[in-house]
Amino acid sequence: MAKIEYTGQLPIHNKIPENRIKQGDFVYCSGSNGVYDFWGLYNASNKAVVALDGGSTEYVRGEELYLYGTYSYWTIIKRIPCNKANLVISEIE
């Protein structure tokens, strides 16, 4: 399984229209009731955040998703707009 690590600071709670999750945004979803937390990528055509780590079945679906919104078992606690992300993928041998 992939190891995905975020080294920045989590923002304070702030529900504003600019916090709407958009195509290609990376988000961290915090799970409750025993489900796993995960990093995901938002796909607008599917209206869902799909988990990046290990191709798991975790996903968050909704017509419009917002930072700090709770959907099913997950709360989106971090959003990195796709144009402000630096994604590094390296193979572990």
Short mmCIF file of C-alpha atoms in Angstrom, two decimals:
data_model
loop_
_atom_site.label_atom_id
_atom_site.label_comp_id
_atom_site.label_asym_id
_atom_site.label_seq_id
_atom_site.Cartn_x
_atom_site.Cartn_y
_atom_site.Cartn_z
CA MET A 1 0.00 0.00 0.00
CA ALA A 2 1.22 3.51 -0.79
CA LYS A 3 2.44 5.78 1.99
CA ILE A 4 1.05 9.29 1.52
CA GLU A 5 2.24 11.97 3.91
CA TYR A 6 1.26 15.63 4.30
CA THR A 7 3.81 17.93 5.91
CA GLY A 8 1.91 21.26 6.02
CA GLN A 9 -0.44 22.82 8.54
CA LEU A 10 -4.17 22.07 8.68
CA PRO A 11 -6.29 25.21 8.30
CA ILE A 12 -8.81 26.48 10.84
CA HIS A 13 -12.49 25.74 10.25
CA ASN A 14 -13.80 28.25 7.70
CA LYS A 15 -16.86 27.47 5.55
CA ILE A 16 -16.79 29.96 2.69
CA PRO A 17 -17.81 29.49 -0.97
CA GLU A 18 -14.14 29.43 -1.99
CA ASN A 19 -13.80 26.17 -0.03
CA ARG A 20 -15.87 24.23 -2.55
CA ILE A 21 -13.95 21.17 -3.74
CA LYS A 22 -13.14 21.41 -7.46
CA GLN A 23 -11.91 19.10 -10.24
CA GLY A 24 -8.44 17.73 -9.51
CA ASP A 25 -8.25 18.98 -5.90
CA PHE A 26 -6.44 16.76 -3.41
CA VAL A 27 -8.31 16.32 -0.11
CA TYR A 28 -7.72 14.56 3.19
CA CYS A 29 -10.81 12.79 4.50
CA SER A 30 -10.97 11.94 8.20
CA GLY A 31 -13.05 8.84 8.95
CA SER A 32 -15.37 8.10 11.84
CA ASN A 33 -17.11 4.95 13.13
CA GLY A 34 -14.08 2.76 12.41
CA VAL A 35 -13.49 3.71 8.76
CA TYR A 36 -10.02 4.70 7.56
CA ASP A 37 -8.79 8.22 6.87
CA PHE A 38 -7.53 8.74 3.35
CA TRP A 39 -6.06 11.17 0.84
CA GLY A 40 -8.15 11.46 -2.30
CA LEU A 41 -8.56 13.22 -5.60
CA TYR A 42 -11.84 14.90 -6.60
CA ASN A 43 -13.34 13.92 -9.95
CA ALA A 44 -16.11 16.31 -11.01
CA SER A 45 -17.71 14.01 -13.59
CA ASN A 46 -18.24 11.33 -10.92
CA LYS A 47 -18.95 13.95 -8.22
CA ALA A 48 -16.71 11.96 -5.88
CA VAL A 49 -13.40 11.95 -4.03
CA VAL A 50 -11.58 8.72 -4.83
CA ALA A 51 -8.95 7.35 -2.43
CA LEU A 52 -5.34 7.54 -3.64
CA ASP A 53 -3.76 5.04 -1.29
CA GLY A 54 -3.95 1.49 -2.54
CA GLY A 55 -6.97 1.92 -4.80
CA SER A 56 -9.26 1.21 -1.88
CA THR A 57 -13.02 1.30 -2.08
CA GLU A 58 -13.28 4.42 0.11
CA TYR A 59 -14.83 7.38 -1.62
CA VAL A 60 -16.86 10.47 -0.76
CA ARG A 61 -19.73 11.34 -3.08
CA GLY A 62 -21.90 14.44 -3.21
CA GLU A 63 -23.38 17.00 -5.61
CA GLU A 64 -21.18 19.72 -4.07
CA LEU A 65 -18.43 18.99 -1.55
CA TYR A 66 -16.87 21.56 0.79
CA LEU A 67 -13.91 21.73 3.11
CA TYR A 68 -15.04 20.68 6.60
CA GLY A 69 -18.21 19.15 5.22
CA THR A 70 -19.15 15.72 6.57
CA TYR A 71 -20.31 13.13 4.03
CA SER A 72 -21.30 9.64 5.12
CA TYR A 73 -18.42 8.53 7.40
CA TRP A 74 -15.86 11.16 6.33
CA THR A 75 -15.13 14.82 7.01
CA ILE A 76 -12.97 16.69 4.51
CA ILE A 77 -10.39 18.37 6.75
CA LYS A 78 -7.77 19.45 4.20
CA ARG A 79 -8.00 20.70 0.60
CA ILE A 80 -5.07 21.39 -1.70
CA PRO A 81 -6.14 22.97 -5.00
CA CYS A 82 -4.67 21.04 -7.93
CA ASN A 83 -2.71 24.09 -9.12
CA LYS A 84 -1.02 24.40 -5.70
CA ALA A 85 -0.10 20.74 -5.19
CA ASN A 86 3.23 19.04 -5.65
CA LEU A 87 2.66 15.31 -5.88
CA VAL A 88 5.71 13.05 -5.64
CA ILE A 89 5.38 9.40 -6.58
CA SER A 90 8.31 7.06 -6.01
CA GLU A 91 8.54 3.32 -6.29
CA ILE A 92 9.61 1.35 -3.22
CA GLU A 93 11.85 -1.59 -3.99
#
